[in-house]
Amino acid sequence: MDFTDLYINGQWHGSDERFDVLNPATEEVLASVASADIKDADAALDAAEAAMADWAARTPRERSEVLRKAWELMTARLDHFAKLITLENGKARADAMGEATYAAEFFRWFAEEAVRADGLITRAPASGARIIVQHKPAGLAVLITPWNYPAAMGTRKIAPALAAGCAVIIKPASETPLTMLALMPLLEEAGVPPGLVNVLPSKKTGALVDHMMHDPRVRVVSFTGSTGVGRKLLKGAADQVLKPAMELGGNAPVVVLDDADMDTAIEGTMLAKMRNLGEACTAANRIYVHESIADAFTARLTERMAALKVGDGSDPSVDVGPLVNADTRDKVAAFVADAVAKGAKVECGGETPDGTGYFYPPTVLSNVPENADCVHDEIFGPVAAIQTFSDTEEAIRRANDTEYGLVAYVFSADMKRAMQVCERLDYGMVGLNRGLVSDPAAPFGGTKQSGLGREGGHEGMLEFMETQYISASW
C-alpha cells in the first residue's frame, strides 16, 4: 500500500488537496501527499479522545509491552526506514541508518520508563495528613515535528506520550512526511489501538495547528523547530494554558582548549559539525580554538572535511548528501559569502556546485570575524566556522554570548579544568570530549531561547503527565 494519505483513527483518508514531496538529490517528485484541513483535524481529535480513555486505563505494563514490540519491529526494518529517510530528507545512507536506529531506541527506552512513573507517600509535618503524589496522563497531545529527523523527532515524542497514557495527533514537516506515515502500519502491528496515534500532513500548518491548540480537549503541545515558530506557538498555547514542550533553535559553540587531545577534538568536532550534514539544532556552529593550536587544528579539520564524498545519499559510498531544499542551500551559501566578504578565509569548499540537487560542499572557514552572520545565526549546513581565543575566560564569555542555550562542546585533557568550564556554560547540554549528546536515556533540551522542557530520559515522559496531590487522613 502507498502510505501517502492522512492517518486518522487507524484508517487512511484522502483529502481535497495534495502536495508534492521532492527528492532533494534529484529534485524529482517522490509522492503526492494528502493535505489535511480543519475537518480532518476535528476527526483526528475525536478519534484521539475516544482512544485515550481505554489506553490511559491500561496498566503501565500493558503500555510498556506495546512500545517494546514497536522497538522490535522497527529494529527489524531499519534498512527500510533508512532508505525512506534518505529519499525524502537527502541524508547519506550511514547517517540515515543512524537516525533509524536512534528513532527505534525511543520505543525501547520509554517501554522501560512506562512502568516507572513513581509517586510519593509521606506525612505533612504539621497536620499529620498523608501527602499522596501521583502522575496522571495530561491529555491529548499535538506533536509538531521538523524535517531534519523525520523518524527520530516523531518517535522521541510518540513514545513518551504513549508511555504516559496519552493519545496524539502528529503534524510532520511538509518536506518529509513519508517516514512518519510509513511508521503507522508498524504501530498497528505492535498493538497501538486505532485513534491513539493520528498523522496529519498538511500545507496549511499554521491554521491546522492553531485550530487544534484551541480545542479544549488538547492539553499538551510538543514542538521541535525554530525559535521564531516556537514563540508563536507559545503565544497560542497561552490561550488554553497548554503544557508546552519546546525544543527550539541553537547556536552551539565548540571550545577547544590548549591542552585538548588533537585526535579527540578533531573527531568530536567532525561529528558535532557533520552529523546530519549540519542540519541539526545540535550542530557545531561556532568553533573556538585556542590560538596556540589553531593552525594545526584548522589544517587537520580541513583535510578531513575536504575528503568527504558529496553525492546522492542513496549511494553507500557517499558521505554527504544534499541539503533538504533550495532555500536551505542558498542560506548556507549566503552565510559563507557574508563571512568571506568580512574577512574570513575559505580553507576548502565554499562554492555551490552546478547541476541538479540541493548540494553544498563541506566547507571550512578560518579567521571568521565576530560580525559574520554565521556567528550569530544557525548555519544549518556543512560549514565549519573557526575562530581563535587567547584565554579560557574569553572563550567562556564568547560561547555564552548568544540568546540560545541548547548545547555546547568542550575539549580538554584536564578533566577538572574541563568540568569547571562546562559548569559555567549557559547551556542545557554539554558534550565533554565528544561530539554527540543525543541519547534516549538523557534529558534533551536547552536554556534561554532554545526551549522549554526536556525530551528523553525520565523527564521526557513527565512532559506528558500532570502531577496530582491527594491530602488524606485515615
Coordinates of C-alpha atoms in Angstrom, one line a residue:
M1 CA 0.0 0.0 0.0
D2 CA 1.2 3.5 -0.8
F3 CA 1.0 5.4 2.6
T4 CA 0.5 8.9 1.3
D5 CA -2.9 9.7 2.8
L6 CA -4.0 11.1 6.2
Y7 CA -3.9 8.5 9.0
I8 CA -6.9 9.0 11.3
N9 CA -8.5 6.5 13.7
G10 CA -6.4 3.7 12.2
Q11 CA -7.6 4.3 8.7
W12 CA -6.2 6.0 5.6
H13 CA -8.2 9.0 4.3
G14 CA -7.8 11.1 1.2
S15 CA -8.2 14.9 1.1
D16 CA -9.4 17.6 -1.2
E17 CA -5.9 18.9 -1.7
R18 CA -2.5 17.3 -2.0
F19 CA 1.1 18.4 -2.2
D20 CA 4.3 17.0 -3.7
V21 CA 7.3 15.7 -1.7
L22 CA 10.6 16.0 -3.6
N23 CA 13.8 14.0 -3.5
P24 CA 16.4 16.7 -2.7
A25 CA 19.2 14.8 -4.5
T26 CA 17.3 14.7 -7.9
E27 CA 14.6 17.4 -7.4
E28 CA 12.1 14.8 -8.7
V29 CA 8.7 14.2 -7.1
L30 CA 8.7 11.2 -4.8
A31 CA 5.0 11.3 -3.9
S32 CA 1.8 13.3 -3.8
V33 CA 0.6 13.5 -0.2
A34 CA -2.8 14.4 1.2
S35 CA -3.1 17.8 2.9
A36 CA -5.2 17.9 6.0
D37 CA -7.7 20.7 6.7
I38 CA -9.8 21.7 9.8
K39 CA -12.4 18.9 9.3
D40 CA -9.6 16.4 9.3
A41 CA -8.2 17.8 12.5
D42 CA -11.6 17.6 14.1
A43 CA -11.9 13.9 13.1
A44 CA -8.4 13.2 14.5
L45 CA -9.3 14.9 17.8
D46 CA -12.5 12.9 18.1
A47 CA -10.6 9.7 17.4
A48 CA -7.8 10.5 19.9
E49 CA -10.3 11.4 22.6
A50 CA -12.2 8.1 22.1
A51 CA -8.9 6.0 22.1
M52 CA -7.3 7.7 25.1
A53 CA -9.8 6.7 27.7
D54 CA -9.1 3.0 27.2
W55 CA -5.3 3.5 26.7
A56 CA -4.9 5.6 29.9
A57 CA -6.8 2.9 31.9
R58 CA -4.4 0.2 30.8
T59 CA -1.7 -0.9 33.2
P60 CA 1.7 0.6 32.7
R61 CA 3.0 -2.9 31.9
E62 CA 0.4 -3.3 29.0
R63 CA 1.5 0.1 27.5
S64 CA 5.1 -1.0 28.0
E65 CA 4.7 -4.2 26.1
V66 CA 3.2 -2.4 23.1
L67 CA 6.2 0.0 23.0
R68 CA 8.6 -2.8 23.4
K69 CA 7.0 -4.6 20.4
A70 CA 7.3 -1.3 18.4
W71 CA 11.0 -1.3 19.1
E72 CA 11.4 -4.9 18.0
L73 CA 9.5 -4.3 14.7
M74 CA 11.3 -1.1 13.8
T75 CA 14.7 -2.6 14.6
A76 CA 13.9 -5.4 12.2
R77 CA 13.1 -2.9 9.5
L78 CA 15.9 -0.3 9.9
D79 CA 17.0 -0.7 6.4
H80 CA 13.5 0.1 5.1
F81 CA 13.2 3.3 7.2
A82 CA 16.8 4.4 6.4
K83 CA 16.1 4.2 2.6
L84 CA 12.9 6.3 3.1
I85 CA 14.7 8.9 5.2
T86 CA 17.4 9.3 2.5
L87 CA 14.8 9.6 -0.2
E88 CA 12.8 12.4 1.3
N89 CA 15.5 14.1 3.5
G90 CA 18.6 13.6 1.4
K91 CA 21.0 12.5 4.2
A92 CA 23.7 10.0 3.4
R93 CA 23.0 6.3 3.9
A94 CA 25.1 5.9 7.0
D95 CA 23.5 9.0 8.6
A96 CA 20.0 7.7 7.8
M97 CA 20.8 4.3 9.3
G98 CA 22.0 6.1 12.4
E99 CA 18.8 8.0 12.6
A100 CA 16.6 5.0 12.1
T101 CA 18.4 3.2 14.9
Y102 CA 18.2 6.2 17.2
A103 CA 14.5 6.6 16.4
A104 CA 13.7 2.9 17.3
E105 CA 15.6 3.2 20.6
F106 CA 13.0 5.7 21.9
F107 CA 10.4 2.9 21.8
R108 CA 12.6 0.6 23.9
W109 CA 13.6 3.4 26.4
F110 CA 10.1 4.5 27.0
A111 CA 8.9 0.9 27.2
E112 CA 11.1 0.7 30.2
E113 CA 10.1 4.1 31.6
A114 CA 6.3 3.4 31.3
V115 CA 6.4 1.4 34.5
R116 CA 8.4 4.0 36.4
A117 CA 6.0 6.9 36.8
D118 CA 6.9 6.8 40.5
G119 CA 4.8 8.8 43.0
L120 CA 5.3 9.6 46.7
I121 CA 3.5 9.0 50.0
T122 CA 4.6 11.0 53.0
R123 CA 3.1 12.9 56.0
A124 CA 2.6 16.6 56.3
P125 CA 4.8 17.8 59.2
A126 CA 2.2 20.0 60.8
S127 CA -1.2 18.3 60.2
G128 CA -0.1 14.7 60.0
A129 CA -2.2 14.2 56.9
R130 CA -0.9 11.8 54.3
I131 CA 0.5 13.5 51.2
I132 CA 0.0 11.3 48.2
V133 CA 1.6 12.4 44.9
Q134 CA 1.0 10.6 41.7
H135 CA 1.4 11.3 37.9
K136 CA -1.5 11.0 35.5
P137 CA -1.8 11.4 31.7
A138 CA -2.0 15.0 30.9
G139 CA -4.5 14.6 27.9
L140 CA -4.5 14.8 24.2
A141 CA -1.1 16.0 22.7
V142 CA -0.4 17.8 19.5
L143 CA 3.1 16.9 18.2
I144 CA 4.8 19.1 15.5
T145 CA 7.9 17.6 14.1
P146 CA 10.7 19.0 11.8
W147 CA 12.2 17.8 8.5
N148 CA 15.7 17.2 9.7
Y149 CA 15.0 14.0 11.6
P150 CA 11.8 12.7 10.0
A151 CA 11.8 9.4 12.1
A152 CA 13.6 10.3 15.3
M153 CA 11.8 13.5 16.1
G154 CA 8.5 11.7 15.8
T155 CA 9.4 8.7 18.0
R156 CA 11.0 10.9 20.6
K157 CA 7.5 12.4 21.1
I158 CA 5.2 9.5 20.4
A159 CA 7.0 7.0 22.7
P160 CA 6.8 9.1 25.9
A161 CA 3.3 10.2 25.2
L162 CA 2.1 6.7 24.8
A163 CA 4.1 5.6 27.8
A164 CA 2.4 8.3 29.9
G165 CA -1.1 7.2 28.7
C166 CA -1.8 10.0 26.2
A167 CA -3.2 10.0 22.6
V168 CA -1.5 12.1 20.0
I169 CA -2.0 13.9 16.7
I170 CA 1.2 14.4 14.7
K171 CA 1.8 17.1 12.2
P172 CA 5.0 16.1 10.3
A173 CA 7.0 18.6 8.3
S174 CA 5.8 19.1 4.7
E175 CA 9.2 18.3 3.3
T176 CA 9.4 14.9 5.0
P177 CA 6.0 13.3 5.9
L178 CA 6.6 9.9 4.3
T179 CA 8.7 8.4 7.0
M180 CA 6.1 9.2 9.7
L181 CA 3.2 7.9 7.6
A182 CA 5.2 4.6 6.9
L183 CA 5.6 4.1 10.7
M184 CA 1.8 3.8 11.2
P185 CA 1.4 0.2 9.9
L186 CA 4.3 -0.8 12.2
L187 CA 2.5 0.7 15.3
E188 CA -0.7 -1.1 14.3
E189 CA 1.2 -4.3 14.2
A190 CA 2.7 -3.5 17.6
G191 CA -0.7 -3.2 19.1
V192 CA -1.3 0.5 19.2
P193 CA -5.2 0.8 19.1
P194 CA -6.9 2.9 16.4
G195 CA -7.2 6.6 17.1
L196 CA -4.4 6.7 19.6
V197 CA -1.8 7.9 17.0
N198 CA -3.0 10.1 14.1
V199 CA -0.9 11.7 11.4
L200 CA -2.0 14.9 9.6
P201 CA 0.5 16.1 6.9
S202 CA -0.6 19.5 5.6
K203 CA 0.5 22.6 3.7
K204 CA -1.8 24.6 6.0
T205 CA 0.3 24.1 9.1
G206 CA -0.4 27.4 10.9
A207 CA -4.2 27.2 10.7
L208 CA -4.3 23.5 11.4
V209 CA -2.2 23.6 14.5
D210 CA -3.8 26.7 15.8
H211 CA -7.2 25.1 15.5
M212 CA -6.1 22.0 17.4
M213 CA -4.4 24.1 20.1
H214 CA -7.6 25.9 20.8
D215 CA -9.6 22.7 21.2
P216 CA -10.3 22.3 24.9
R217 CA -9.5 18.5 24.7
V218 CA -5.9 19.3 23.8
R219 CA -3.6 19.7 26.9
V220 CA -0.1 19.3 25.5
V221 CA 1.7 20.8 22.6
S222 CA 5.2 19.5 21.7
F223 CA 7.2 21.2 19.0
T224 CA 10.7 20.8 17.6
G225 CA 11.8 23.6 15.2
S226 CA 12.9 27.2 15.0
T227 CA 12.7 29.6 17.9
G228 CA 10.6 32.0 15.8
V229 CA 7.9 29.5 15.3
G230 CA 8.2 28.3 18.9
R231 CA 7.4 31.8 20.1
K232 CA 4.3 31.9 18.0
L233 CA 3.2 28.5 19.4
L234 CA 3.8 29.6 22.9
K235 CA 1.5 32.6 22.4
G236 CA -1.2 30.3 21.1
A237 CA -0.7 27.9 23.9
A238 CA -1.3 30.6 26.4
D239 CA -4.9 30.9 25.3
Q240 CA -5.7 27.4 26.6
V241 CA -2.8 27.3 29.2
L242 CA -1.5 24.2 27.4
K243 CA 1.5 22.3 28.7
P244 CA 4.3 23.2 26.2
A245 CA 7.4 21.2 25.4
M246 CA 9.6 23.3 23.0
E247 CA 12.9 22.1 21.6
L248 CA 14.0 25.2 19.6
G249 CA 17.0 26.6 17.8
G250 CA 20.6 26.5 18.8
N251 CA 23.9 28.2 18.1
A252 CA 26.3 25.6 19.5
P253 CA 29.9 26.6 20.4
V254 CA 32.8 24.2 20.3
V255 CA 35.6 25.2 22.8
V256 CA 38.9 23.5 22.1
L257 CA 41.3 24.3 25.0
D258 CA 45.1 24.4 24.5
D259 CA 45.5 21.1 26.3
A260 CA 43.0 19.2 24.2
D261 CA 43.9 15.9 22.6
M262 CA 44.0 16.8 19.0
D263 CA 42.7 13.5 17.7
T264 CA 39.7 13.6 20.1
A265 CA 39.0 17.2 19.3
I266 CA 39.0 16.6 15.5
E267 CA 36.8 13.5 15.7
G268 CA 34.4 15.2 18.1
T269 CA 34.2 18.4 16.0
M270 CA 33.6 16.4 12.8
L271 CA 30.7 14.6 14.5
A272 CA 29.3 17.7 16.0
K273 CA 29.5 19.6 12.7
M274 CA 28.7 16.9 10.1
R275 CA 26.2 14.7 11.7
N276 CA 23.1 15.1 9.6
L277 CA 25.1 17.3 7.3
G278 CA 25.0 20.1 9.9
E279 CA 21.2 20.3 9.6
A280 CA 20.7 19.9 13.3
C281 CA 20.0 22.2 16.2
T282 CA 22.9 20.5 18.0
A283 CA 25.3 21.1 15.1
A284 CA 28.6 22.9 15.9
N285 CA 28.1 26.4 14.8
R286 CA 31.0 28.5 16.3
I287 CA 34.3 26.7 16.7
Y288 CA 36.6 28.5 19.2
V289 CA 40.1 27.1 19.1
H290 CA 43.0 28.3 21.4
E291 CA 45.4 30.3 19.3
S292 CA 48.4 28.1 20.2
I293 CA 46.9 25.1 18.4
A294 CA 44.6 26.8 15.9
D295 CA 46.8 26.3 12.8
A296 CA 47.2 22.6 13.4
F297 CA 43.6 22.2 14.2
T298 CA 42.4 24.0 11.1
A299 CA 44.8 22.0 8.9
R300 CA 43.6 18.7 10.3
L301 CA 39.9 19.7 10.1
T302 CA 40.3 20.9 6.5
E303 CA 41.9 17.7 5.5
R304 CA 39.0 15.7 6.9
M305 CA 36.3 17.9 5.5
A306 CA 37.8 18.0 2.0
A307 CA 38.0 14.2 1.9
L308 CA 34.2 13.7 2.3
K309 CA 32.4 12.5 -0.8
V310 CA 29.4 14.5 -1.9
G311 CA 26.5 12.9 -3.8
D312 CA 23.2 11.2 -3.8
G313 CA 22.7 9.8 -0.3
S314 CA 21.4 6.5 -1.7
D315 CA 24.9 5.7 -2.9
P316 CA 26.6 3.8 0.1
S317 CA 30.0 5.4 -0.8
V318 CA 28.6 9.0 -0.3
D319 CA 29.4 10.8 3.0
V320 CA 27.5 14.0 2.3
G321 CA 24.1 14.2 0.7
P322 CA 22.1 17.2 -0.4
L323 CA 20.5 19.8 1.8
V324 CA 16.8 19.5 2.2
N325 CA 15.7 22.2 -0.2
A326 CA 16.9 25.1 -2.3
D327 CA 16.2 27.7 0.4
T328 CA 18.4 25.9 2.9
R329 CA 21.2 25.5 0.4
D330 CA 21.0 29.2 -0.6
K331 CA 21.0 30.3 3.0
V332 CA 24.2 28.3 3.7
A333 CA 25.8 29.8 0.6
A334 CA 24.8 33.3 1.8
F335 CA 26.5 32.7 5.2
V336 CA 29.7 31.8 3.5
A337 CA 29.6 34.7 1.1
D338 CA 29.0 37.1 4.0
A339 CA 31.8 35.7 6.2
V340 CA 34.3 35.9 3.2
A341 CA 33.3 39.5 2.5
K342 CA 34.0 40.3 6.1
G343 CA 37.5 38.7 6.0
A344 CA 37.1 35.0 6.5
K345 CA 39.4 32.6 4.6
V346 CA 38.0 29.6 2.7
E347 CA 40.1 26.6 3.5
C348 CA 38.0 24.2 1.5
G349 CA 34.6 24.1 -0.2
G350 CA 32.7 27.4 -0.4
E351 CA 31.2 27.1 -3.9
T352 CA 27.7 25.9 -4.8
P353 CA 28.1 23.2 -7.4
D354 CA 26.3 23.3 -10.7
G355 CA 23.7 20.7 -11.6
T356 CA 20.6 19.1 -10.2
G357 CA 20.1 18.6 -6.4
Y358 CA 20.5 20.9 -3.4
F359 CA 24.1 20.2 -2.8
Y360 CA 26.7 22.2 -0.9
P361 CA 30.3 21.0 -0.3
P362 CA 31.8 20.6 3.2
T363 CA 33.4 23.9 3.9
V364 CA 36.0 25.2 6.4
L365 CA 36.3 28.9 7.1
S366 CA 39.2 30.3 9.2
N367 CA 39.7 33.8 10.6
V368 CA 35.9 34.2 10.9
P369 CA 35.2 37.7 12.2
E370 CA 32.8 38.3 15.1
N371 CA 30.4 40.3 13.0
A372 CA 29.9 37.5 10.5
D373 CA 26.2 36.4 10.2
C374 CA 27.1 32.7 10.7
V375 CA 28.5 33.5 14.2
H376 CA 25.1 34.8 15.4
D377 CA 22.6 32.5 13.4
E378 CA 22.3 28.8 12.9
I379 CA 24.2 27.8 9.7
F380 CA 22.2 24.5 9.4
G381 CA 24.7 23.2 6.8
P382 CA 28.2 21.7 6.3
V383 CA 30.2 24.8 7.1
A384 CA 32.8 24.9 9.9
A385 CA 33.4 28.4 11.1
I386 CA 36.7 28.7 13.1
Q387 CA 37.6 31.5 15.4
T388 CA 40.5 31.7 17.9
F389 CA 40.8 32.8 21.5
S390 CA 43.7 33.5 23.8
D391 CA 42.4 32.6 27.3
T392 CA 39.7 30.5 28.8
E393 CA 37.7 33.4 30.3
E394 CA 37.4 34.9 26.8
A395 CA 36.2 31.5 25.4
I396 CA 33.5 31.2 28.0
R397 CA 32.3 34.7 27.5
R398 CA 32.1 34.4 23.8
A399 CA 30.5 30.9 24.0
N400 CA 27.7 32.3 26.2
D401 CA 27.2 35.5 24.1
T402 CA 24.0 34.3 22.3
E403 CA 20.3 34.1 23.0
Y404 CA 20.4 30.4 22.5
G405 CA 21.4 27.7 25.0
L406 CA 20.8 24.3 23.6
V407 CA 24.2 22.6 23.5
A408 CA 27.9 23.3 23.7
Y409 CA 31.0 21.2 23.3
V410 CA 34.3 21.3 25.2
F411 CA 37.6 19.6 24.5
S412 CA 40.3 19.4 27.2
A413 CA 42.6 16.7 28.6
D414 CA 42.4 18.2 32.1
M415 CA 39.1 16.9 33.5
K416 CA 39.0 19.3 36.5
R417 CA 39.5 22.3 34.2
A418 CA 37.1 21.0 31.6
M419 CA 34.3 20.4 34.2
Q420 CA 34.8 23.9 35.5
V421 CA 34.3 25.3 32.0
C422 CA 31.2 23.1 31.4
E423 CA 29.5 24.3 34.6
R424 CA 29.9 27.9 33.5
L425 CA 28.4 27.4 30.1
D426 CA 24.8 28.5 30.0
Y427 CA 23.5 25.5 28.0
G428 CA 21.1 22.7 28.7
M429 CA 23.6 20.1 27.4
V430 CA 27.4 19.9 27.1
G431 CA 29.4 17.4 25.2
L432 CA 32.7 16.9 27.0
N433 CA 35.4 15.4 24.8
R434 CA 32.7 14.0 22.5
G435 CA 30.6 15.4 19.6
L436 CA 27.4 13.7 20.3
V437 CA 25.0 14.4 23.2
S438 CA 21.7 13.0 21.9
D439 CA 20.6 9.8 23.8
P440 CA 17.2 8.5 24.5
A441 CA 18.2 7.9 28.2
A442 CA 19.2 11.6 28.7
P443 CA 17.1 14.7 29.2
F444 CA 17.5 16.6 25.9
G445 CA 16.7 20.3 25.9
G446 CA 18.1 23.8 26.3
T447 CA 18.1 27.1 28.2
K448 CA 17.2 30.7 27.2
Q449 CA 15.7 30.9 23.7
S450 CA 16.4 27.2 22.9
G451 CA 13.2 26.0 24.5
L452 CA 11.2 24.7 27.5
G453 CA 11.0 21.2 28.9
R454 CA 13.0 18.1 28.1
E455 CA 12.8 15.1 25.7
G456 CA 14.3 11.7 26.5
G457 CA 15.3 10.5 29.9
H458 CA 12.7 10.1 32.7
E459 CA 11.8 13.8 32.2
G460 CA 10.6 13.1 28.7
M461 CA 7.6 11.1 29.9
L462 CA 6.8 13.6 32.6
E463 CA 6.2 16.3 29.9
F464 CA 3.0 14.3 29.0
M465 CA 1.9 13.9 32.6
E466 CA 0.3 16.0 35.3
T467 CA 1.2 15.8 39.0
Q468 CA -1.8 15.1 41.3
Y469 CA -1.6 15.6 45.0
I470 CA -4.1 14.0 47.4
S471 CA -4.3 15.0 51.0
A472 CA -5.7 12.1 53.0
S473 CA -6.4 11.2 56.6
W474 CA -7.1 7.7 57.9

